[in-house]
Short mmCIF file of C-alpha atoms and ligand atoms in Angstrom, two decimals:
data_model
loop_
_atom_site.label_atom_id
_atom_site.label_comp_id
_atom_site.label_asym_id
_atom_site.label_seq_id
_atom_site.Cartn_x
_atom_site.Cartn_y
_atom_site.Cartn_z
CA MET A 20 -50.58 -2.10 11.30
CA PRO A 21 -53.25 -4.70 12.24
CA ASP A 22 -53.85 -7.28 9.49
CA LYS A 23 -57.47 -6.22 9.06
CA LEU A 24 -56.37 -2.70 8.16
CA GLN A 25 -53.97 -3.86 5.44
CA ALA A 26 -54.89 -4.19 1.79
CA PRO A 27 -56.79 -7.47 1.26
CA LYS A 28 -54.81 -10.49 0.06
CA GLY A 29 -54.32 -10.54 -3.69
CA THR A 30 -54.63 -6.77 -4.11
CA GLN A 31 -51.98 -4.10 -4.37
CA ASP A 32 -51.72 -0.37 -4.06
CA ILE A 33 -50.26 1.42 -7.02
CA LEU A 34 -47.96 3.92 -5.33
CA PRO A 35 -46.48 7.16 -6.74
CA ALA A 36 -43.21 5.44 -7.66
CA GLU A 37 -45.15 3.05 -9.92
CA SER A 38 -48.24 4.97 -11.02
CA TRP A 39 -46.44 6.77 -13.86
CA LYS A 40 -45.78 3.35 -15.41
CA TRP A 41 -49.50 2.59 -15.31
CA GLN A 42 -50.15 5.91 -16.99
CA ALA A 43 -47.61 5.08 -19.68
CA ILE A 44 -49.30 1.70 -20.30
CA GLU A 45 -52.76 3.30 -20.36
CA THR A 46 -51.60 6.03 -22.73
CA ALA A 47 -50.14 3.43 -25.10
CA ALA A 48 -53.37 1.42 -24.90
CA ARG A 49 -55.52 4.47 -25.69
CA THR A 50 -53.23 5.55 -28.52
CA ILE A 51 -53.13 2.15 -30.22
CA ALA A 52 -56.87 1.51 -29.70
CA GLY A 53 -57.58 4.94 -31.20
CA ARG A 54 -55.40 4.12 -34.20
CA TYR A 55 -57.65 1.11 -34.84
CA ALA A 56 -60.79 3.24 -34.33
CA PHE A 57 -61.87 1.62 -31.06
CA SER A 58 -63.58 3.97 -28.56
CA GLU A 59 -63.44 3.70 -24.80
CA ILE A 60 -66.26 2.14 -22.79
CA ARG A 61 -66.56 2.05 -18.99
CA THR A 62 -69.01 -0.20 -17.20
CA PRO A 63 -69.94 -0.57 -13.52
CA VAL A 64 -67.67 -2.64 -11.30
CA PHE A 65 -70.64 -4.83 -10.32
CA GLU A 66 -73.42 -6.41 -12.34
CA HIS A 67 -76.38 -8.70 -11.70
CA THR A 68 -74.90 -12.12 -10.89
CA GLU A 69 -77.08 -13.65 -13.61
CA LEU A 70 -75.09 -11.82 -16.32
CA PHE A 71 -71.87 -13.73 -15.64
CA HIS A 72 -73.64 -17.04 -15.08
CA ARG A 73 -75.26 -16.76 -18.48
CA GLY A 74 -72.45 -14.97 -20.28
CA VAL A 75 -69.27 -16.60 -19.01
CA GLY A 76 -70.85 -19.96 -18.05
CA GLU A 77 -71.86 -21.72 -14.82
CA ALA A 78 -69.27 -24.47 -15.26
CA THR A 79 -66.27 -22.17 -15.75
CA ASP A 80 -63.82 -21.78 -12.85
CA ILE A 81 -64.27 -18.02 -13.09
CA VAL A 82 -67.98 -18.25 -12.29
CA SER A 83 -68.19 -21.41 -10.18
CA LYS A 84 -65.19 -20.74 -7.93
CA GLU A 85 -63.88 -17.24 -8.31
CA THR A 86 -66.66 -14.68 -8.20
CA TYR A 87 -67.14 -12.14 -5.44
CA THR A 88 -70.92 -12.39 -5.08
CA PHE A 89 -73.07 -10.71 -2.46
CA ASP A 90 -76.63 -9.61 -1.81
CA ASP A 91 -77.07 -5.87 -1.64
CA ARG A 92 -79.34 -4.27 0.95
CA GLY A 93 -82.26 -4.63 -1.44
CA GLY A 94 -81.71 -8.39 -1.64
CA ARG A 95 -80.36 -8.41 -5.22
CA SER A 96 -77.54 -10.81 -5.98
CA LEU A 97 -74.65 -8.82 -7.41
CA THR A 98 -71.20 -9.90 -8.59
CA LEU A 99 -68.00 -7.90 -8.87
CA ARG A 100 -66.92 -8.00 -12.53
CA PRO A 101 -64.55 -10.97 -13.04
CA GLU A 102 -63.99 -10.20 -16.74
CA GLY A 103 -64.98 -7.53 -19.23
CA THR A 104 -66.69 -9.17 -22.18
CA ALA A 105 -70.07 -10.02 -20.60
CA SER A 106 -70.34 -6.53 -19.09
CA VAL A 107 -69.46 -4.87 -22.36
CA VAL A 108 -72.00 -6.92 -24.31
CA ARG A 109 -74.62 -6.00 -21.71
CA ALA A 110 -73.77 -2.30 -21.95
CA VAL A 111 -73.68 -2.26 -25.74
CA LEU A 112 -77.04 -4.05 -25.91
CA GLN A 113 -78.62 -1.87 -23.26
CA ALA A 114 -77.56 1.27 -25.14
CA GLY A 115 -79.04 -0.11 -28.36
CA LEU A 116 -75.70 0.14 -30.18
CA LEU A 117 -76.41 -3.13 -32.02
CA ASP A 118 -80.11 -2.58 -32.69
CA GLN A 119 -79.77 -1.85 -36.35
CA GLU A 120 -79.24 -4.61 -38.88
CA GLY A 121 -75.55 -4.80 -39.73
CA ALA A 122 -74.56 -2.51 -36.83
CA ARG A 123 -70.87 -2.42 -35.88
CA ALA A 124 -69.35 -1.36 -32.58
CA LYS A 125 -65.68 -1.26 -31.65
CA VAL A 126 -64.91 -0.53 -28.01
CA PHE A 127 -61.96 -0.80 -25.65
CA TYR A 128 -61.68 -0.76 -21.88
CA LEU A 129 -59.13 -0.31 -19.12
CA PHE A 130 -60.53 -1.45 -15.82
CA PRO A 131 -60.14 -3.76 -12.83
CA MET A 132 -61.44 -7.34 -12.69
CA LEU A 133 -62.09 -9.25 -9.48
CA ARG A 134 -61.55 -12.97 -9.13
CA TYR A 135 -61.21 -14.96 -5.93
CA GLU A 136 -58.09 -16.84 -7.01
CA ARG A 137 -55.17 -18.26 -5.04
CA PRO A 138 -52.73 -15.35 -5.22
CA GLN A 139 -49.24 -15.91 -6.56
CA LYS A 140 -46.81 -13.98 -8.72
CA GLY A 141 -48.84 -12.63 -11.64
CA ARG A 142 -52.14 -13.86 -10.22
CA MET A 143 -54.11 -11.27 -8.26
CA ARG A 144 -57.59 -11.11 -6.76
CA GLN A 145 -57.90 -7.68 -8.33
CA HIS A 146 -56.16 -7.33 -11.66
CA HIS A 147 -56.52 -4.81 -14.47
CA GLN A 148 -57.12 -5.44 -18.12
CA PHE A 149 -56.78 -3.54 -21.33
CA GLY A 150 -59.37 -5.15 -23.55
CA VAL A 151 -61.15 -4.59 -26.84
CA GLU A 152 -64.40 -5.97 -28.25
CA ALA A 153 -65.51 -5.67 -31.88
CA PHE A 154 -69.12 -6.43 -32.77
CA GLY A 155 -70.84 -6.98 -36.09
CA VAL A 156 -68.16 -8.52 -38.35
CA ALA A 157 -68.08 -12.29 -38.74
CA ASP A 158 -65.16 -12.25 -41.19
CA ALA A 159 -61.70 -13.40 -40.11
CA GLN A 160 -60.37 -9.93 -40.92
CA GLN A 161 -61.93 -8.76 -37.66
CA ASP A 162 -60.15 -11.47 -35.63
CA VAL A 163 -56.87 -10.44 -37.19
CA GLU A 164 -57.48 -6.73 -36.68
CA CYS A 165 -57.86 -7.46 -32.94
CA ILE A 166 -54.75 -9.63 -32.80
CA ALA A 167 -52.72 -7.04 -34.72
CA LEU A 168 -53.89 -4.31 -32.34
CA GLN A 169 -52.79 -6.40 -29.36
CA ARG A 170 -49.41 -7.08 -30.99
CA ASP A 171 -48.97 -3.36 -31.76
CA PHE A 172 -49.68 -2.52 -28.12
CA TYR A 173 -46.97 -4.87 -26.87
CA ASP A 174 -44.56 -3.45 -29.45
CA ALA A 175 -45.44 0.12 -28.46
CA ILE A 176 -44.44 -0.48 -24.84
CA GLY A 177 -41.33 -2.43 -25.83
CA LEU A 178 -42.42 -5.85 -24.56
CA LYS A 179 -40.30 -8.60 -26.10
CA ASN A 180 -40.03 -12.41 -25.98
CA LEU A 181 -43.73 -12.97 -26.67
CA HIS A 182 -45.19 -16.02 -28.24
CA LEU A 183 -48.62 -15.98 -29.94
CA ARG A 184 -50.63 -19.21 -29.93
CA VAL A 185 -53.84 -19.58 -31.92
CA ASN A 186 -56.46 -22.26 -32.30
CA SER A 187 -60.07 -22.67 -33.36
CA LEU A 188 -63.06 -24.13 -31.53
CA GLY A 189 -65.24 -23.73 -34.58
CA ASP A 190 -68.82 -22.56 -34.87
CA ALA A 191 -71.62 -23.66 -32.53
CA GLU A 192 -72.16 -26.94 -34.41
CA SER A 193 -68.44 -27.79 -34.47
CA LYS A 194 -68.24 -27.01 -30.79
CA ALA A 195 -71.24 -29.25 -30.01
CA ARG A 196 -69.67 -32.03 -32.07
CA TYR A 197 -66.39 -31.61 -30.22
CA ARG A 198 -68.22 -31.67 -26.87
CA ASP A 199 -69.78 -35.03 -27.83
CA GLN A 200 -66.44 -36.45 -28.98
CA LEU A 201 -64.80 -35.38 -25.75
CA ARG A 202 -67.61 -36.83 -23.65
CA GLU A 203 -67.40 -40.12 -25.52
CA PHE A 204 -63.63 -40.23 -24.96
CA LEU A 205 -63.84 -39.42 -21.24
CA GLU A 206 -66.88 -41.47 -20.28
CA PRO A 207 -64.95 -44.77 -19.94
CA LYS A 208 -62.50 -42.93 -17.64
CA GLN A 209 -65.22 -41.33 -15.55
CA SER A 210 -64.18 -42.98 -12.29
CA ALA A 211 -60.66 -41.53 -12.62
CA LEU A 212 -62.02 -37.98 -12.81
CA SER A 213 -62.38 -35.56 -9.89
CA ASP A 214 -65.91 -34.94 -8.55
CA ASP A 215 -65.95 -31.56 -10.29
CA SER A 216 -65.00 -33.10 -13.61
CA GLN A 217 -67.49 -35.94 -13.27
CA ARG A 218 -70.15 -33.28 -12.98
CA ARG A 219 -68.68 -31.38 -15.96
CA LEU A 220 -68.79 -34.53 -18.04
CA GLU A 221 -72.58 -34.15 -18.10
CA THR A 222 -72.90 -30.38 -18.26
CA ASN A 223 -69.79 -29.08 -20.00
CA PRO A 224 -66.98 -31.53 -20.84
CA LEU A 225 -64.80 -28.80 -22.38
CA ARG A 226 -64.19 -27.38 -18.95
CA ILE A 227 -62.54 -30.63 -17.86
CA LEU A 228 -59.67 -29.52 -20.09
CA ASP A 229 -59.08 -26.49 -17.79
CA SER A 230 -58.75 -28.71 -14.71
CA LYS A 231 -55.51 -28.56 -12.75
CA VAL A 232 -56.20 -31.83 -10.89
CA PRO A 233 -53.49 -34.37 -11.88
CA GLY A 234 -55.99 -37.26 -12.32
CA ASP A 235 -58.08 -35.13 -14.69
CA LEU A 236 -55.00 -34.17 -16.67
CA ASP A 237 -54.01 -37.84 -17.03
CA ALA A 238 -57.51 -38.76 -18.20
CA CYS A 239 -57.31 -36.08 -20.92
CA VAL A 240 -54.11 -37.42 -22.47
CA GLY A 241 -54.87 -38.41 -26.04
CA ALA A 242 -58.28 -36.70 -25.99
CA PRO A 243 -59.75 -35.54 -29.31
CA LEU A 244 -58.80 -32.01 -30.39
CA PRO A 245 -61.17 -29.21 -31.41
CA SER A 246 -59.69 -29.37 -34.92
CA ASP A 247 -61.09 -32.95 -35.24
CA ALA A 248 -64.62 -31.55 -35.14
CA LEU A 249 -64.37 -28.37 -37.27
CA SER A 250 -67.00 -27.75 -39.95
CA ASP A 251 -65.78 -26.76 -43.41
CA SER A 252 -66.74 -23.12 -42.90
CA SER A 253 -64.90 -23.02 -39.53
CA LYS A 254 -61.85 -24.55 -41.17
CA ALA A 255 -62.02 -21.87 -43.84
CA HIS A 256 -62.39 -19.14 -41.20
CA PHE A 257 -59.34 -20.42 -39.34
CA ASP A 258 -57.26 -20.79 -42.51
CA LYS A 259 -58.10 -17.22 -43.48
CA THR A 260 -57.16 -16.01 -39.98
CA CYS A 261 -53.78 -17.74 -40.19
CA GLN A 262 -53.18 -16.47 -43.73
CA LEU A 263 -53.98 -12.87 -42.79
CA LEU A 264 -51.72 -13.05 -39.73
CA THR A 265 -48.94 -14.21 -42.03
CA ASP A 266 -49.74 -11.42 -44.51
CA LEU A 267 -49.46 -8.87 -41.69
CA GLY A 268 -46.19 -10.33 -40.49
CA VAL A 269 -47.61 -11.34 -37.09
CA ALA A 270 -45.69 -14.44 -35.99
CA PHE A 271 -47.77 -17.22 -34.43
CA ASP A 272 -47.98 -20.94 -33.79
CA ILE A 273 -51.06 -23.12 -33.93
CA ASP A 274 -51.67 -24.72 -30.54
CA ALA A 275 -54.20 -27.49 -31.15
CA ASN A 276 -54.76 -27.86 -27.39
CA LEU A 277 -55.68 -24.25 -26.69
CA VAL A 278 -59.33 -24.00 -25.51
CA ARG A 279 -59.33 -21.08 -22.96
CA GLY A 280 -61.55 -21.26 -19.88
CA LEU A 281 -64.60 -19.21 -20.85
CA ASP A 282 -67.73 -20.78 -22.36
CA TYR A 283 -68.58 -18.06 -24.85
CA TYR A 284 -65.76 -18.70 -27.31
CA THR A 285 -66.42 -19.91 -30.86
CA GLU A 286 -64.04 -20.06 -33.86
CA THR A 287 -60.67 -18.32 -33.28
CA LEU A 288 -58.93 -18.35 -29.88
CA TRP A 289 -55.53 -16.92 -29.05
CA GLU A 290 -53.12 -16.21 -26.27
CA PHE A 291 -49.89 -14.21 -26.01
CA VAL A 292 -47.43 -15.85 -23.64
CA ALA A 293 -44.35 -14.19 -22.14
CA THR A 294 -41.34 -16.42 -21.80
CA ASP A 295 -39.79 -14.69 -18.78
CA ILE A 296 -42.39 -14.34 -16.01
CA GLY A 297 -42.88 -17.87 -14.70
CA ALA A 298 -46.08 -19.88 -14.39
CA GLN A 299 -48.62 -17.09 -14.93
CA SER A 300 -47.24 -16.40 -18.36
CA ALA A 301 -50.37 -15.48 -20.34
CA VAL A 302 -50.03 -11.75 -20.90
CA GLY A 303 -53.32 -11.59 -22.79
CA GLY A 304 -55.83 -13.73 -24.57
CA GLY A 305 -58.93 -13.44 -26.62
CA GLY A 306 -61.20 -14.97 -29.14
CA ARG A 307 -64.39 -14.85 -31.10
CA TYR A 308 -67.80 -15.22 -29.45
CA ASP A 309 -70.44 -15.34 -32.16
CA THR A 310 -73.29 -16.59 -29.93
CA LEU A 311 -72.78 -14.44 -26.82
CA VAL A 312 -74.77 -11.40 -27.92
CA GLN A 313 -77.78 -13.60 -28.60
CA THR A 314 -77.29 -15.53 -25.34
CA LEU A 315 -77.52 -12.19 -23.52
CA GLY A 316 -80.72 -11.20 -25.28
CA GLY A 317 -79.57 -9.36 -28.40
CA ARG A 318 -80.15 -10.16 -32.05
CA PRO A 319 -77.54 -12.61 -33.43
CA THR A 320 -74.36 -10.52 -33.74
CA PRO A 321 -70.81 -11.81 -34.13
CA GLY A 322 -68.12 -10.53 -31.77
CA VAL A 323 -64.41 -10.89 -31.14
CA GLY A 324 -61.93 -9.33 -28.73
CA PHE A 325 -59.17 -9.80 -26.19
CA GLY A 326 -58.20 -8.89 -22.64
CA LEU A 327 -54.63 -8.41 -21.49
CA GLY A 328 -53.43 -8.21 -17.91
CA ILE A 329 -51.60 -5.01 -17.06
CA GLU A 330 -49.93 -6.43 -13.92
CA ARG A 331 -48.45 -9.28 -15.97
CA VAL A 332 -47.29 -6.90 -18.67
CA LEU A 333 -45.48 -4.84 -16.01
CA LEU A 334 -43.91 -8.00 -14.54
CA ALA A 335 -42.68 -9.02 -17.97
CA LEU A 336 -41.25 -5.56 -18.67
CA GLU A 337 -39.47 -5.65 -15.32
CA ALA A 338 -38.07 -9.13 -16.00
CA GLN A 339 -36.72 -7.83 -19.32
CA ALA A 340 -35.39 -4.62 -17.72
CA THR A 341 -37.34 -2.63 -20.31
CA GLU A 342 -37.96 0.98 -19.28
CA LEU A 343 -41.23 2.64 -20.17
CA SER A 344 -40.94 6.19 -21.37
CA ASP A 345 -41.78 8.62 -18.60
CA ALA A 346 -44.19 11.27 -19.84
CA ARG A 347 -44.31 13.24 -16.61
CA PRO A 348 -43.36 16.89 -17.13
CA PRO A 349 -39.90 17.71 -15.76
CA LEU A 350 -40.15 19.20 -12.28
CA VAL A 351 -38.60 22.46 -11.16
CA TRP A 352 -37.77 22.62 -7.45
CA ILE A 353 -37.57 26.07 -5.92
CA VAL A 354 -35.00 26.68 -3.20
CA ASN A 355 -36.01 29.83 -1.36
CA THR A 356 -33.20 31.75 0.35
CA THR A 357 -35.45 34.72 1.28
CA ASP A 358 -38.10 35.32 3.95
CA VAL A 359 -40.74 36.02 1.33
CA SER A 360 -43.16 33.26 0.29
CA VAL A 361 -42.44 31.80 -3.16
CA LEU A 362 -46.05 30.68 -3.56
CA PRO A 363 -46.93 33.62 -5.89
CA LEU A 364 -43.90 32.77 -8.07
CA MET A 365 -44.90 29.09 -8.12
CA HIS A 366 -48.41 30.13 -9.10
CA GLU A 367 -47.05 32.19 -12.00
CA LEU A 368 -44.79 29.37 -13.24
CA ARG A 369 -47.57 26.81 -13.00
CA ALA A 370 -49.85 29.12 -14.97
CA ALA A 371 -47.14 29.05 -17.65
CA GLY A 372 -47.38 25.25 -17.74
CA ILE A 373 -44.30 24.45 -15.66
CA ALA A 374 -44.42 21.76 -12.95
CA VAL A 375 -43.09 23.31 -9.74
CA ASP A 376 -42.68 22.33 -6.12
CA ALA A 377 -40.92 23.76 -3.08
CA ASP A 378 -40.55 23.33 0.66
CA LEU A 379 -43.33 25.21 2.43
CA THR A 380 -42.16 24.61 5.99
CA GLY A 381 -39.25 27.08 6.23
CA ARG A 382 -36.38 24.56 6.10
CA SER A 383 -32.76 25.68 5.83
CA VAL A 384 -31.29 26.24 2.38
CA LYS A 385 -29.14 23.11 2.78
CA ALA A 386 -32.22 21.05 3.69
CA GLN A 387 -34.10 22.49 0.70
CA PHE A 388 -31.31 21.39 -1.65
CA LYS A 389 -31.57 17.91 -0.18
CA LEU A 390 -35.30 17.90 -0.87
CA ALA A 391 -34.66 19.05 -4.42
CA ASP A 392 -32.30 16.10 -4.90
CA ARG A 393 -34.76 13.63 -3.46
CA SER A 394 -37.69 15.01 -5.48
CA GLY A 395 -36.14 13.88 -8.75
CA ALA A 396 -36.48 17.44 -10.09
CA ALA A 397 -34.89 18.19 -13.44
CA LYS A 398 -33.98 21.72 -12.43
CA THR A 399 -33.59 23.71 -9.24
CA LEU A 400 -34.42 27.39 -9.18
CA VAL A 401 -32.60 29.26 -6.41
CA VAL A 402 -34.50 32.38 -5.42
CA GLY A 403 -32.63 35.12 -3.61
CA ASP A 404 -31.59 38.63 -4.53
CA ALA A 405 -31.09 37.14 -7.98
CA PHE A 406 -32.29 33.98 -9.72
CA GLU A 407 -30.16 30.99 -10.50
CA VAL A 408 -31.15 27.81 -12.37
CA LYS A 409 -29.30 24.58 -11.73
CA ASP A 410 -29.60 21.67 -14.14
CA MET A 411 -29.71 18.64 -11.85
CA ALA A 412 -28.43 16.19 -14.46
CA THR A 413 -25.33 18.15 -15.51
CA GLY A 414 -24.86 20.24 -12.37
CA THR A 415 -24.41 23.39 -14.47
CA GLN A 416 -25.65 26.57 -12.86
CA SER A 417 -26.61 29.80 -14.60
CA ALA A 418 -27.92 33.19 -13.55
CA VAL A 419 -31.30 34.13 -15.02
CA THR A 420 -33.16 37.43 -15.11
CA ARG A 421 -36.68 37.73 -13.72
CA GLU A 422 -38.03 38.28 -17.25
CA GLY A 423 -36.14 35.30 -18.67
CA LEU A 424 -37.28 32.93 -15.92
CA ILE A 425 -40.12 31.14 -17.72
CA ASP A 426 -38.08 30.60 -20.88
CA ALA A 427 -35.13 29.28 -18.90
CA LEU A 428 -37.31 26.79 -17.05
CA ARG A 429 -39.37 25.51 -20.00
P1 HAM B 501 -58.80 -14.12 -19.49
O1 HAM B 501 -57.86 -14.99 -20.22
O2 HAM B 501 -59.55 -14.69 -18.35
O3 HAM B 501 -59.79 -13.56 -20.58
O4 HAM B 501 -58.01 -12.85 -18.97
C1 HAM B 501 -57.31 -12.02 -19.86
C2 HAM B 501 -55.93 -11.71 -19.32
O5 HAM B 501 -56.04 -11.08 -18.04
C3 HAM B 501 -55.04 -12.91 -19.04
O6 HAM B 501 -54.36 -13.34 -20.22
C4 HAM B 501 -54.05 -12.35 -18.04
O7 HAM B 501 -53.05 -11.58 -18.69
C5 HAM B 501 -54.93 -11.41 -17.23
N1 HAM B 501 -55.40 -12.06 -15.98
C6 HAM B 501 -56.45 -12.90 -15.85
N2 HAM B 501 -56.60 -13.26 -14.56
C7 HAM B 501 -55.64 -12.63 -13.86
C8 HAM B 501 -55.27 -12.59 -12.47
N3 HAM B 501 -55.94 -13.27 -11.56
N4 HAM B 501 -54.22 -11.82 -12.11
C9 HAM B 501 -53.52 -11.12 -13.04
N5 HAM B 501 -53.83 -11.11 -14.35
C10 HAM B 501 -54.87 -11.86 -14.77
C11 HAM B 501 -60.82 -12.71 -20.33
O8 HAM B 501 -60.98 -12.16 -19.27
C12 HAM B 501 -61.66 -12.43 -21.55
N6 HAM B 501 -62.75 -11.51 -21.16
C13 HAM B 501 -60.82 -11.83 -22.66
C14 HAM B 501 -61.63 -11.56 -23.88
C15 HAM B 501 -62.12 -10.36 -24.27
N7 HAM B 501 -62.03 -12.45 -24.77
C16 HAM B 501 -62.73 -11.85 -25.71
N8 HAM B 501 -62.82 -10.57 -25.40
#
């Protein structure tokens, strides 16, 4: 196949042999989100470019280096969604869900994100996230409800060997103070910084901490930590978060260096890391963003949430040899030894809720049995003068009457 007709670099097809796993993950996500009273939201795959510039931040790698941005035929600059939070805030505001004083909204999403990144194991140009966003509660209980939900999801799918790291950036004032401290610390080392980071020193010194350039990393050694700049109320918020996590039995470590690469975060930040999938080990991260709603034109409304990468979760499950439970209905394969079409019989069985398939090309009985084997069917129904049901797992075969057929196959 010519290169240009293959799937673009950094994307993958989810084929029938894998798609049931995605369904299992999505079902678990919906079930757990529902248990926490989060409702699904779906937003368009593209937005006005301005939304991500304002929401996620001009100086972030996601916006400055990784967006898929294009002009549509009407000359509008549009960007394929690189992350969910800005879109969700936009949608929730546009629908007026936060218009009333004290309004709450709890939503979850399952959709693709597009980032022009250098592809490697666990890093895709199109990846999928299960995410949640909770609006309207400033209290640490809301942070912990989100973290507990995320933990429950991983437990529900059997993902093990996870490590939860938490930190706090503090409120807007703490963050501004930290920005100044960081700038002061890095200014004398300015000439050692990359061009990008020299620019960030002026506009957004926090983003220097995300840099992967070795010189930038060296310059950041010994830099002040966010905890050095926390206000008393931010300290109290973080202490309460940690205490509630402990009360709920959610194991965690404080990682004083954790800042995460999106500008909107305030107060609590967290990341779940898997120990067995290599470099791209973050299987989900989140945090609080108490100024984002206002930045995007709403009334001041606190928010907190997380996004977790489904591809990485699947990689981690595979590395651990953990099997997801397969919810597909067991298949019955019909082997037809007569000249009469079995389509009416299939129709009847399907109407009774049974999953059925058969060869429709007139193959030999032997070839039909081979197909039955290959199909992964749980049972084979041999149709001739009489009916016979074979259990494919045990190999046992039993004669069945026409009237008893549906019961025998259920
Ligand atoms: P993020 O950390 O950029 O946060 O992405 C969330 C998760 O998506 C990551 O932890 C990782 O599992 C997965 N992920 C990110 N990029 C890729 C990629 N290129 N390939 C595969 N998986 C990837 C956000 O996007 C925030 N919106 C999360 C959030 C929601 N914060 C508050 N609410």
